[in-house]
Amino acid sequence: MLVALSVAAATAANRVWNGAPYPSADPDAVAQRLKDQSDELYDGFALPEKHAVDSGRVDTGACYYRGLRSIAHIDEARSDVRSFGLDWSVPDIPEATARDAQRRVRQQLVKQGWKLTHEGDRAGATLRELGFRFENPEGGDQVDVQWNDSTTTLFISVYAPCVQGPDGFEEYDWPEAAWHPKEQTSRL
């Protein structure tokens, strides 16, 4: 009984010190998932052919310690845990085209079970923005879509939250991961 209590106390103390563990994932699988989601978004926008897409690439971001350990490592990123993002844009989109494209993608994401987490429409004296963020409740991936009247560019970001990669993974470049939705044959 004393051994069981000691193990339980040690486990609880470890959890308080380290916080909840990050889920493990294969970085290539995460990158591919983001690309697949981006392809679906691009198709969902149903933009006229005359609108050229600026290509994007998968990048990783910093993730930090959890639990009380984070106090001992303030602003120190973990080398074994990374977030993932894919950003791309479509310039020269008139407002009416952007609104229609955003409406189609909203409907698509809702049908797929994604949840609206942020409404980003706003207007100021010199700028008007249209945008939103959706989150997939199964895993936490996020999609941000923004358009503004000063650049008339549609900005798209697909984001995967922090995951722990395999041993030795810190960050590397996916040279084959340069992604352009018009070039569906060059998928990873």
Short mmCIF file of N, CA and C in Angstrom, two decimals:
data_model
loop_
_atom_site.label_atom_id
_atom_site.label_comp_id
_atom_site.label_asym_id
_atom_site.label_seq_id
_atom_site.Cartn_x
_atom_site.Cartn_y
_atom_site.Cartn_z
N MET A 1 0.81 -1.18 0.00
CA MET A 1 0.00 0.00 0.00
C MET A 1 0.87 1.26 0.00
N LEU A 2 1.92 1.25 0.79
CA LEU A 2 2.82 2.40 0.86
C LEU A 2 3.53 2.60 -0.49
N VAL A 3 3.90 1.52 -1.16
CA VAL A 3 4.56 1.62 -2.47
C VAL A 3 3.60 2.22 -3.48
N ALA A 4 2.34 1.80 -3.46
CA ALA A 4 1.35 2.33 -4.39
C ALA A 4 1.13 3.82 -4.16
N LEU A 5 1.07 4.24 -2.91
CA LEU A 5 0.91 5.66 -2.61
C LEU A 5 2.13 6.46 -3.04
N SER A 6 3.32 5.90 -2.86
CA SER A 6 4.55 6.57 -3.28
C SER A 6 4.59 6.74 -4.79
N VAL A 7 4.20 5.71 -5.52
CA VAL A 7 4.18 5.78 -6.99
C VAL A 7 3.15 6.82 -7.44
N ALA A 8 1.98 6.82 -6.83
CA ALA A 8 0.94 7.79 -7.19
C ALA A 8 1.41 9.21 -6.91
N ALA A 9 2.06 9.43 -5.78
CA ALA A 9 2.56 10.76 -5.43
C ALA A 9 3.65 11.20 -6.41
N ALA A 10 4.54 10.30 -6.77
CA ALA A 10 5.61 10.63 -7.71
C ALA A 10 5.02 10.96 -9.09
N THR A 11 4.02 10.21 -9.51
CA THR A 11 3.37 10.44 -10.80
C THR A 11 2.68 11.81 -10.80
N ALA A 12 1.97 12.11 -9.71
CA ALA A 12 1.29 13.41 -9.60
C ALA A 12 2.30 14.56 -9.59
N ALA A 13 3.38 14.40 -8.86
CA ALA A 13 4.41 15.45 -8.80
C ALA A 13 5.05 15.66 -10.17
N ASN A 14 5.30 14.57 -10.88
CA ASN A 14 5.86 14.67 -12.23
C ASN A 14 4.91 15.43 -13.16
N ARG A 15 3.63 15.13 -13.04
CA ARG A 15 2.62 15.79 -13.87
C ARG A 15 2.56 17.29 -13.56
N VAL A 16 2.62 17.65 -12.31
CA VAL A 16 2.58 19.07 -11.91
C VAL A 16 3.84 19.78 -12.41
N TRP A 17 4.99 19.12 -12.28
CA TRP A 17 6.26 19.74 -12.70
C TRP A 17 6.32 19.87 -14.22
N ASN A 18 6.02 18.80 -14.96
CA ASN A 18 6.18 18.80 -16.42
C ASN A 18 4.93 19.23 -17.19
N GLY A 19 3.77 19.21 -16.56
CA GLY A 19 2.54 19.52 -17.27
C GLY A 19 2.11 18.36 -18.15
N ALA A 20 1.04 18.56 -18.88
CA ALA A 20 0.54 17.51 -19.78
C ALA A 20 1.55 17.29 -20.89
N PRO A 21 1.82 16.04 -21.24
CA PRO A 21 2.78 15.79 -22.32
C PRO A 21 2.20 16.19 -23.68
N TYR A 22 3.06 16.60 -24.57
CA TYR A 22 2.64 16.88 -25.94
C TYR A 22 2.42 15.57 -26.67
N PRO A 23 1.44 15.50 -27.55
CA PRO A 23 1.26 14.27 -28.31
C PRO A 23 2.42 14.06 -29.29
N SER A 24 2.72 12.82 -29.59
CA SER A 24 3.77 12.49 -30.56
C SER A 24 3.18 12.44 -31.96
N ALA A 25 3.99 12.82 -32.95
CA ALA A 25 3.54 12.77 -34.34
C ALA A 25 4.74 12.72 -35.28
N ASP A 26 4.51 12.18 -36.45
CA ASP A 26 5.51 12.15 -37.51
C ASP A 26 5.46 13.50 -38.24
N PRO A 27 6.56 14.27 -38.26
CA PRO A 27 6.55 15.59 -38.90
C PRO A 27 6.10 15.55 -40.36
N ASP A 28 6.49 14.52 -41.10
CA ASP A 28 6.08 14.43 -42.50
C ASP A 28 4.57 14.22 -42.62
N ALA A 29 3.99 13.46 -41.71
CA ALA A 29 2.54 13.24 -41.72
C ALA A 29 1.80 14.54 -41.39
N VAL A 30 2.33 15.32 -40.45
CA VAL A 30 1.71 16.59 -40.11
C VAL A 30 1.78 17.53 -41.31
N ALA A 31 2.94 17.62 -41.95
CA ALA A 31 3.11 18.48 -43.13
C ALA A 31 2.14 18.06 -44.23
N GLN A 32 2.00 16.78 -44.46
CA GLN A 32 1.09 16.29 -45.50
C GLN A 32 -0.36 16.63 -45.15
N ARG A 33 -0.72 16.51 -43.88
CA ARG A 33 -2.08 16.84 -43.45
C ARG A 33 -2.39 18.31 -43.73
N LEU A 34 -1.42 19.19 -43.43
CA LEU A 34 -1.62 20.61 -43.70
C LEU A 34 -1.77 20.88 -45.19
N LYS A 35 -0.98 20.22 -45.99
CA LYS A 35 -1.08 20.39 -47.44
C LYS A 35 -2.43 19.91 -47.96
N ASP A 36 -2.90 18.77 -47.45
CA ASP A 36 -4.20 18.26 -47.86
C ASP A 36 -5.31 19.25 -47.47
N GLN A 37 -5.23 19.80 -46.26
CA GLN A 37 -6.22 20.79 -45.83
C GLN A 37 -6.15 22.04 -46.71
N SER A 38 -4.94 22.45 -47.07
CA SER A 38 -4.77 23.61 -47.94
C SER A 38 -5.37 23.36 -49.32
N ASP A 39 -5.15 22.17 -49.84
CA ASP A 39 -5.74 21.81 -51.13
C ASP A 39 -7.27 21.89 -51.07
N GLU A 40 -7.84 21.40 -49.98
CA GLU A 40 -9.30 21.45 -49.82
C GLU A 40 -9.79 22.90 -49.74
N LEU A 41 -9.05 23.74 -49.04
CA LEU A 41 -9.42 25.16 -48.96
C LEU A 41 -9.36 25.80 -50.33
N TYR A 42 -8.29 25.56 -51.04
CA TYR A 42 -8.14 26.15 -52.37
C TYR A 42 -9.30 25.72 -53.27
N ASP A 43 -9.61 24.43 -53.26
CA ASP A 43 -10.74 23.95 -54.06
C ASP A 43 -12.04 24.58 -53.60
N GLY A 44 -12.22 24.73 -52.29
CA GLY A 44 -13.44 25.31 -51.74
C GLY A 44 -13.63 26.78 -52.10
N PHE A 45 -12.54 27.51 -52.27
CA PHE A 45 -12.66 28.92 -52.66
C PHE A 45 -13.27 29.05 -54.06
N ALA A 46 -13.00 28.08 -54.92
CA ALA A 46 -13.53 28.08 -56.29
C ALA A 46 -13.27 29.43 -56.97
N LEU A 47 -12.03 29.88 -56.90
CA LEU A 47 -11.66 31.16 -57.50
C LEU A 47 -11.58 31.04 -59.02
N PRO A 48 -11.91 32.12 -59.73
CA PRO A 48 -11.74 32.11 -61.18
C PRO A 48 -10.28 31.87 -61.54
N GLU A 49 -10.03 31.23 -62.65
CA GLU A 49 -8.68 30.85 -63.08
C GLU A 49 -7.71 32.03 -63.18
N LYS A 50 -8.22 33.24 -63.39
CA LYS A 50 -7.34 34.39 -63.59
C LYS A 50 -6.58 34.79 -62.33
N HIS A 51 -6.96 34.26 -61.18
CA HIS A 51 -6.30 34.63 -59.92
C HIS A 51 -5.16 33.67 -59.63
N ALA A 52 -3.92 34.18 -59.74
CA ALA A 52 -2.73 33.37 -59.49
C ALA A 52 -2.48 33.26 -57.98
N VAL A 53 -2.03 32.11 -57.56
CA VAL A 53 -1.78 31.85 -56.15
C VAL A 53 -0.28 31.96 -55.87
N ASP A 54 0.06 32.71 -54.81
CA ASP A 54 1.45 32.75 -54.36
C ASP A 54 1.69 31.50 -53.53
N SER A 55 2.72 30.74 -53.87
CA SER A 55 2.96 29.46 -53.20
C SER A 55 3.36 29.64 -51.75
N GLY A 56 3.18 28.59 -50.99
CA GLY A 56 3.55 28.59 -49.58
C GLY A 56 4.43 27.40 -49.28
N ARG A 57 4.89 27.32 -48.06
CA ARG A 57 5.69 26.18 -47.64
C ARG A 57 5.40 25.89 -46.18
N VAL A 58 5.65 24.67 -45.78
CA VAL A 58 5.44 24.27 -44.40
C VAL A 58 6.63 24.74 -43.56
N ASP A 59 6.32 25.45 -42.50
CA ASP A 59 7.34 25.90 -41.55
C ASP A 59 6.98 25.40 -40.16
N THR A 60 7.99 25.32 -39.30
CA THR A 60 7.74 24.91 -37.93
C THR A 60 7.93 26.10 -37.00
N GLY A 61 7.29 26.02 -35.84
CA GLY A 61 7.39 27.09 -34.86
C GLY A 61 7.76 26.55 -33.49
N ALA A 62 8.12 27.44 -32.62
CA ALA A 62 8.58 27.09 -31.27
C ALA A 62 7.40 26.67 -30.38
N CYS A 63 7.69 25.75 -29.48
CA CYS A 63 6.75 25.32 -28.44
C CYS A 63 7.51 25.33 -27.11
N TYR A 64 6.79 25.52 -26.03
CA TYR A 64 7.44 25.79 -24.74
C TYR A 64 7.09 24.74 -23.69
N TYR A 65 7.86 24.78 -22.63
CA TYR A 65 7.64 23.86 -21.51
C TYR A 65 6.28 24.12 -20.89
N ARG A 66 5.73 23.07 -20.27
CA ARG A 66 4.44 23.17 -19.58
C ARG A 66 4.65 22.93 -18.09
N GLY A 67 3.58 23.09 -17.33
CA GLY A 67 3.64 22.84 -15.90
C GLY A 67 4.55 23.84 -15.19
N LEU A 68 4.90 23.51 -13.95
CA LEU A 68 5.77 24.39 -13.18
C LEU A 68 7.16 24.50 -13.80
N ARG A 69 7.55 23.50 -14.57
CA ARG A 69 8.85 23.53 -15.24
C ARG A 69 8.96 24.74 -16.16
N SER A 70 7.84 25.21 -16.67
CA SER A 70 7.87 26.37 -17.57
C SER A 70 8.40 27.61 -16.87
N ILE A 71 8.22 27.69 -15.57
CA ILE A 71 8.74 28.83 -14.81
C ILE A 71 10.27 28.80 -14.79
N ALA A 72 10.83 27.62 -14.72
CA ALA A 72 12.28 27.47 -14.71
C ALA A 72 12.88 27.67 -16.10
N HIS A 73 12.02 27.62 -17.14
CA HIS A 73 12.50 27.75 -18.53
C HIS A 73 11.69 28.82 -19.27
N ILE A 74 11.49 29.96 -18.63
CA ILE A 74 10.69 31.03 -19.23
C ILE A 74 11.28 31.42 -20.58
N ASP A 75 10.41 31.45 -21.57
CA ASP A 75 10.77 31.83 -22.95
C ASP A 75 11.84 30.94 -23.57
N GLU A 76 12.02 29.74 -23.06
CA GLU A 76 12.98 28.80 -23.64
C GLU A 76 12.19 27.75 -24.41
N ALA A 77 12.37 27.73 -25.73
CA ALA A 77 11.66 26.77 -26.57
C ALA A 77 12.24 25.37 -26.39
N ARG A 78 11.38 24.40 -26.47
CA ARG A 78 11.82 23.00 -26.44
C ARG A 78 12.32 22.62 -27.82
N SER A 79 13.40 21.87 -27.89
CA SER A 79 13.94 21.47 -29.18
C SER A 79 13.24 20.23 -29.74
N ASP A 80 12.51 19.51 -28.92
CA ASP A 80 11.88 18.27 -29.37
C ASP A 80 10.39 18.43 -29.69
N VAL A 81 9.86 19.63 -29.54
CA VAL A 81 8.44 19.88 -29.77
C VAL A 81 8.29 21.06 -30.71
N ARG A 82 7.50 20.90 -31.77
CA ARG A 82 7.33 21.95 -32.77
C ARG A 82 5.86 22.08 -33.17
N SER A 83 5.45 23.28 -33.56
CA SER A 83 4.17 23.50 -34.22
C SER A 83 4.45 23.58 -35.72
N PHE A 84 3.40 23.50 -36.52
CA PHE A 84 3.56 23.49 -37.98
C PHE A 84 2.57 24.45 -38.61
N GLY A 85 2.99 25.15 -39.65
CA GLY A 85 2.11 26.08 -40.34
C GLY A 85 2.39 26.13 -41.82
N LEU A 86 1.34 26.41 -42.58
CA LEU A 86 1.44 26.58 -44.03
C LEU A 86 0.65 27.82 -44.37
N ASP A 87 1.33 28.82 -44.94
CA ASP A 87 0.70 30.09 -45.32
C ASP A 87 0.82 30.27 -46.83
N TRP A 88 -0.24 30.78 -47.43
CA TRP A 88 -0.21 31.15 -48.84
C TRP A 88 -1.20 32.28 -49.07
N SER A 89 -1.13 32.89 -50.23
CA SER A 89 -2.00 34.03 -50.49
C SER A 89 -2.39 34.09 -51.96
N VAL A 90 -3.45 34.84 -52.21
CA VAL A 90 -3.92 35.08 -53.58
C VAL A 90 -4.10 36.59 -53.71
N PRO A 91 -3.23 37.24 -54.50
CA PRO A 91 -3.33 38.70 -54.64
C PRO A 91 -4.43 39.11 -55.63
N ASP A 92 -4.77 40.38 -55.56
CA ASP A 92 -5.69 41.01 -56.52
C ASP A 92 -7.07 40.37 -56.56
N ILE A 93 -7.65 40.15 -55.37
CA ILE A 93 -8.99 39.59 -55.28
C ILE A 93 -9.97 40.72 -54.96
N PRO A 94 -10.92 40.99 -55.84
CA PRO A 94 -11.92 42.01 -55.52
C PRO A 94 -12.76 41.58 -54.30
N GLU A 95 -13.32 42.55 -53.60
CA GLU A 95 -14.05 42.25 -52.37
C GLU A 95 -15.20 41.27 -52.61
N ALA A 96 -15.97 41.46 -53.65
CA ALA A 96 -17.11 40.56 -53.90
C ALA A 96 -16.64 39.12 -54.11
N THR A 97 -15.53 38.94 -54.81
CA THR A 97 -14.97 37.60 -55.05
C THR A 97 -14.47 37.01 -53.73
N ALA A 98 -13.83 37.84 -52.92
CA ALA A 98 -13.32 37.37 -51.61
C ALA A 98 -14.47 36.95 -50.71
N ARG A 99 -15.52 37.75 -50.66
CA ARG A 99 -16.68 37.41 -49.83
C ARG A 99 -17.30 36.08 -50.26
N ASP A 100 -17.47 35.90 -51.56
CA ASP A 100 -18.06 34.64 -52.07
C ASP A 100 -17.16 33.45 -51.73
N ALA A 101 -15.85 33.62 -51.92
CA ALA A 101 -14.91 32.54 -51.63
C ALA A 101 -14.93 32.20 -50.15
N GLN A 102 -14.92 33.21 -49.29
CA GLN A 102 -14.97 32.98 -47.85
C GLN A 102 -16.28 32.31 -47.44
N ARG A 103 -17.39 32.70 -48.02
CA ARG A 103 -18.68 32.08 -47.70
C ARG A 103 -18.65 30.59 -48.04
N ARG A 104 -18.11 30.24 -49.21
CA ARG A 104 -18.03 28.82 -49.61
C ARG A 104 -17.15 28.02 -48.65
N VAL A 105 -16.00 28.58 -48.27
CA VAL A 105 -15.10 27.87 -47.37
C VAL A 105 -15.70 27.74 -45.97
N ARG A 106 -16.37 28.76 -45.50
CA ARG A 106 -17.07 28.66 -44.20
C ARG A 106 -18.05 27.49 -44.20
N GLN A 107 -18.86 27.43 -45.25
CA GLN A 107 -19.85 26.35 -45.35
C GLN A 107 -19.16 24.99 -45.38
N GLN A 108 -18.07 24.88 -46.11
CA GLN A 108 -17.31 23.63 -46.21
C GLN A 108 -16.77 23.21 -44.85
N LEU A 109 -16.16 24.14 -44.11
CA LEU A 109 -15.59 23.82 -42.80
C LEU A 109 -16.67 23.43 -41.80
N VAL A 110 -17.80 24.12 -41.82
CA VAL A 110 -18.90 23.76 -40.92
C VAL A 110 -19.39 22.36 -41.22
N LYS A 111 -19.55 22.03 -42.50
CA LYS A 111 -19.99 20.67 -42.89
C LYS A 111 -19.02 19.60 -42.40
N GLN A 112 -17.74 19.94 -42.36
CA GLN A 112 -16.71 18.98 -41.92
C GLN A 112 -16.57 18.94 -40.40
N GLY A 113 -17.35 19.72 -39.69
CA GLY A 113 -17.32 19.69 -38.22
C GLY A 113 -16.37 20.66 -37.56
N TRP A 114 -15.73 21.54 -38.33
CA TRP A 114 -14.85 22.54 -37.74
C TRP A 114 -15.70 23.58 -37.03
N LYS A 115 -15.13 24.22 -36.00
CA LYS A 115 -15.84 25.21 -35.19
C LYS A 115 -15.25 26.60 -35.38
N LEU A 116 -16.14 27.59 -35.56
CA LEU A 116 -15.71 28.97 -35.66
C LEU A 116 -15.19 29.42 -34.29
N THR A 117 -13.95 29.92 -34.24
CA THR A 117 -13.37 30.37 -32.97
C THR A 117 -13.10 31.87 -32.94
N HIS A 118 -13.09 32.50 -34.12
CA HIS A 118 -12.82 33.94 -34.15
C HIS A 118 -13.45 34.53 -35.40
N GLU A 119 -14.16 35.61 -35.20
CA GLU A 119 -14.71 36.39 -36.31
C GLU A 119 -13.85 37.62 -36.44
N GLY A 120 -13.22 37.83 -37.58
CA GLY A 120 -12.23 38.90 -37.71
C GLY A 120 -12.62 40.04 -38.62
N ASP A 121 -13.91 40.21 -38.94
CA ASP A 121 -14.31 41.36 -39.75
C ASP A 121 -14.17 42.62 -38.93
N ARG A 122 -13.54 43.64 -39.51
CA ARG A 122 -13.42 44.91 -38.82
C ARG A 122 -13.19 46.02 -39.84
N ALA A 123 -13.58 47.20 -39.46
CA ALA A 123 -13.41 48.36 -40.34
C ALA A 123 -12.86 49.51 -39.53
N GLY A 124 -11.94 50.23 -40.13
CA GLY A 124 -11.37 51.42 -39.53
C GLY A 124 -11.44 52.57 -40.52
N ALA A 125 -10.80 53.65 -40.17
CA ALA A 125 -10.82 54.82 -41.04
C ALA A 125 -10.11 54.57 -42.36
N THR A 126 -9.06 53.73 -42.33
CA THR A 126 -8.28 53.52 -43.55
C THR A 126 -8.17 52.05 -43.98
N LEU A 127 -8.83 51.14 -43.26
CA LEU A 127 -8.67 49.72 -43.57
C LEU A 127 -9.95 48.96 -43.26
N ARG A 128 -10.28 48.04 -44.13
CA ARG A 128 -11.39 47.12 -43.90
C ARG A 128 -10.87 45.71 -44.09
N GLU A 129 -11.11 44.85 -43.10
CA GLU A 129 -10.67 43.46 -43.16
C GLU A 129 -11.86 42.52 -43.02
N LEU A 130 -11.78 41.42 -43.75
CA LEU A 130 -12.76 40.35 -43.65
C LEU A 130 -12.00 39.10 -43.27
N GLY A 131 -12.42 38.39 -42.24
CA GLY A 131 -11.68 37.19 -41.89
C GLY A 131 -12.34 36.39 -40.79
N PHE A 132 -11.78 35.21 -40.59
CA PHE A 132 -12.29 34.30 -39.57
C PHE A 132 -11.26 33.22 -39.30
N ARG A 133 -11.48 32.52 -38.19
CA ARG A 133 -10.63 31.37 -37.82
C ARG A 133 -11.57 30.22 -37.43
N PHE A 134 -11.24 29.05 -37.95
CA PHE A 134 -11.94 27.82 -37.58
C PHE A 134 -10.94 26.87 -36.95
N GLU A 135 -11.41 26.02 -36.04
CA GLU A 135 -10.58 25.00 -35.42
C GLU A 135 -11.25 23.65 -35.58
N ASN A 136 -10.42 22.64 -35.87
CA ASN A 136 -10.91 21.28 -35.95
C ASN A 136 -10.89 20.70 -34.54
N PRO A 137 -12.06 20.34 -33.99
CA PRO A 137 -12.08 19.82 -32.61
C PRO A 137 -11.35 18.49 -32.47
N GLU A 138 -11.09 17.81 -33.57
CA GLU A 138 -10.34 16.54 -33.53
C GLU A 138 -8.87 16.82 -33.79
N GLY A 139 -8.16 17.34 -32.83
CA GLY A 139 -6.73 17.53 -32.99
C GLY A 139 -6.26 18.97 -32.87
N GLY A 140 -7.16 19.93 -33.05
CA GLY A 140 -6.79 21.31 -32.83
C GLY A 140 -6.22 22.06 -34.01
N ASP A 141 -6.17 21.47 -35.21
CA ASP A 141 -5.69 22.22 -36.37
C ASP A 141 -6.57 23.45 -36.54
N GLN A 142 -5.96 24.54 -37.07
CA GLN A 142 -6.70 25.79 -37.27
C GLN A 142 -6.53 26.30 -38.69
N VAL A 143 -7.54 27.00 -39.16
CA VAL A 143 -7.53 27.64 -40.47
C VAL A 143 -7.87 29.11 -40.25
N ASP A 144 -7.01 30.00 -40.73
CA ASP A 144 -7.26 31.44 -40.72
C ASP A 144 -7.41 31.91 -42.16
N VAL A 145 -8.44 32.70 -42.42
CA VAL A 145 -8.65 33.29 -43.74
C VAL A 145 -8.85 34.78 -43.53
N GLN A 146 -8.08 35.60 -44.23
CA GLN A 146 -8.15 37.06 -44.10
C GLN A 146 -8.11 37.70 -45.48
N TRP A 147 -8.79 38.80 -45.61
CA TRP A 147 -8.72 39.65 -46.81
C TRP A 147 -8.80 41.08 -46.33
N ASN A 148 -8.06 41.98 -46.98
CA ASN A 148 -8.22 43.40 -46.63
C ASN A 148 -8.25 44.24 -47.89
N ASP A 149 -8.90 45.40 -47.79
CA ASP A 149 -9.09 46.24 -48.97
C ASP A 149 -7.84 47.01 -49.38
N SER A 150 -6.85 47.14 -48.50
CA SER A 150 -5.64 47.88 -48.89
C SER A 150 -4.74 47.06 -49.81
N THR A 151 -4.69 45.76 -49.62
CA THR A 151 -3.86 44.92 -50.50
C THR A 151 -4.70 44.09 -51.46
N THR A 152 -5.97 43.95 -51.21
CA THR A 152 -6.89 43.08 -51.95
C THR A 152 -6.30 41.67 -52.12
N THR A 153 -5.66 41.21 -51.06
CA THR A 153 -5.04 39.88 -51.06
C THR A 153 -5.79 38.99 -50.08
N LEU A 154 -6.05 37.78 -50.50
CA LEU A 154 -6.65 36.76 -49.65
C LEU A 154 -5.50 35.99 -49.02
N PHE A 155 -5.43 36.01 -47.67
CA PHE A 155 -4.36 35.33 -46.93
C PHE A 155 -4.92 34.09 -46.26
N ILE A 156 -4.23 32.98 -46.40
CA ILE A 156 -4.68 31.71 -45.83
C ILE A 156 -3.55 31.13 -45.00
N SER A 157 -3.88 30.70 -43.77
CA SER A 157 -2.93 30.03 -42.89
C SER A 157 -3.59 28.76 -42.37
N VAL A 158 -2.86 27.66 -42.46
CA VAL A 158 -3.30 26.40 -41.87
C VAL A 158 -2.24 26.04 -40.83
N TYR A 159 -2.70 25.71 -39.62
CA TYR A 159 -1.80 25.57 -38.49
C TYR A 159 -2.09 24.27 -37.75
N ALA A 160 -1.04 23.57 -37.36
CA ALA A 160 -1.16 22.38 -36.51
C ALA A 160 -0.47 22.69 -35.18
N PRO A 161 -1.13 22.38 -34.06
CA PRO A 161 -0.55 22.70 -32.75
C PRO A 161 0.69 21.86 -32.45
N CYS A 162 1.33 22.18 -31.35
CA CYS A 162 2.59 21.57 -30.95
C CYS A 162 2.48 20.05 -30.80
N VAL A 163 3.48 19.36 -31.37
CA VAL A 163 3.61 17.91 -31.22
C VAL A 163 5.07 17.58 -30.99
N GLN A 164 5.29 16.46 -30.35
CA GLN A 164 6.65 15.99 -30.12
C GLN A 164 7.06 15.13 -31.30
N GLY A 165 8.19 15.47 -31.89
CA GLY A 165 8.70 14.72 -33.03
C GLY A 165 9.56 13.56 -32.58
N PRO A 166 10.04 12.79 -33.54
CA PRO A 166 10.92 11.66 -33.20
C PRO A 166 12.25 12.15 -32.63
N ASP A 167 12.97 11.26 -31.96
CA ASP A 167 14.28 11.62 -31.41
C ASP A 167 15.16 12.20 -32.51
N GLY A 168 15.83 13.28 -32.18
CA GLY A 168 16.74 13.92 -33.13
C GLY A 168 16.06 14.95 -34.01
N PHE A 169 14.74 15.02 -34.02
CA PHE A 169 14.06 16.01 -34.84
C PHE A 169 14.02 17.34 -34.11
N GLU A 170 14.59 18.35 -34.72
CA GLU A 170 14.47 19.70 -34.20
C GLU A 170 13.71 20.52 -35.22
N GLU A 171 14.25 20.55 -36.41
CA GLU A 171 13.61 21.23 -37.51
C GLU A 171 14.43 20.91 -38.74
N TYR A 172 13.77 20.74 -39.83
CA TYR A 172 14.48 20.61 -41.09
C TYR A 172 13.63 21.18 -42.19
N ASP A 173 14.27 21.40 -43.30
CA ASP A 173 13.59 22.00 -44.43
C ASP A 173 13.02 20.89 -45.30
N TRP A 174 11.79 21.06 -45.71
CA TRP A 174 11.17 20.13 -46.66
C TRP A 174 11.32 20.74 -48.04
N PRO A 175 12.44 20.50 -48.72
CA PRO A 175 12.63 21.16 -50.02
C PRO A 175 11.52 20.77 -50.99
N GLU A 176 11.02 19.56 -50.88
CA GLU A 176 9.93 19.13 -51.75
C GLU A 176 8.59 19.62 -51.25
N ALA A 177 8.59 20.34 -50.15
CA ALA A 177 7.33 20.76 -49.55
C ALA A 177 6.86 22.11 -50.06
N ALA A 178 7.64 22.75 -50.92
CA ALA A 178 7.13 23.99 -51.48
C ALA A 178 5.81 23.63 -52.15
N TRP A 179 4.77 24.32 -51.78
CA TRP A 179 3.43 23.91 -52.17
C TRP A 179 2.77 25.01 -52.96
N HIS A 180 2.19 24.64 -54.02
CA HIS A 180 1.43 25.57 -54.84
C HIS A 180 0.15 24.86 -55.25
N PRO A 181 -1.01 25.35 -54.81
CA PRO A 181 -2.25 24.63 -55.08
C PRO A 181 -2.58 24.42 -56.54
N LYS A 182 -2.08 25.25 -57.41
CA LYS A 182 -2.33 25.07 -58.85
C LYS A 182 -1.54 23.88 -59.40
N GLU A 183 -0.47 23.51 -58.71
CA GLU A 183 0.39 22.43 -59.18
C GLU A 183 0.08 21.15 -58.39
N GLN A 184 -1.08 20.62 -58.60
CA GLN A 184 -1.53 19.47 -57.83
C GLN A 184 -0.65 18.24 -58.06
N THR A 185 0.07 18.18 -59.16
CA THR A 185 0.92 17.02 -59.41
C THR A 185 2.21 17.05 -58.60
N SER A 186 2.55 18.20 -58.02
CA SER A 186 3.81 18.30 -57.27
C SER A 186 3.61 18.11 -55.77
N ARG A 187 2.51 17.49 -55.39
CA ARG A 187 2.26 17.24 -53.97
C ARG A 187 3.33 16.35 -53.38
N LEU A 188 3.56 16.54 -52.08
CA LEU A 188 4.50 15.70 -51.33
C LEU A 188 3.96 14.30 -51.25
#
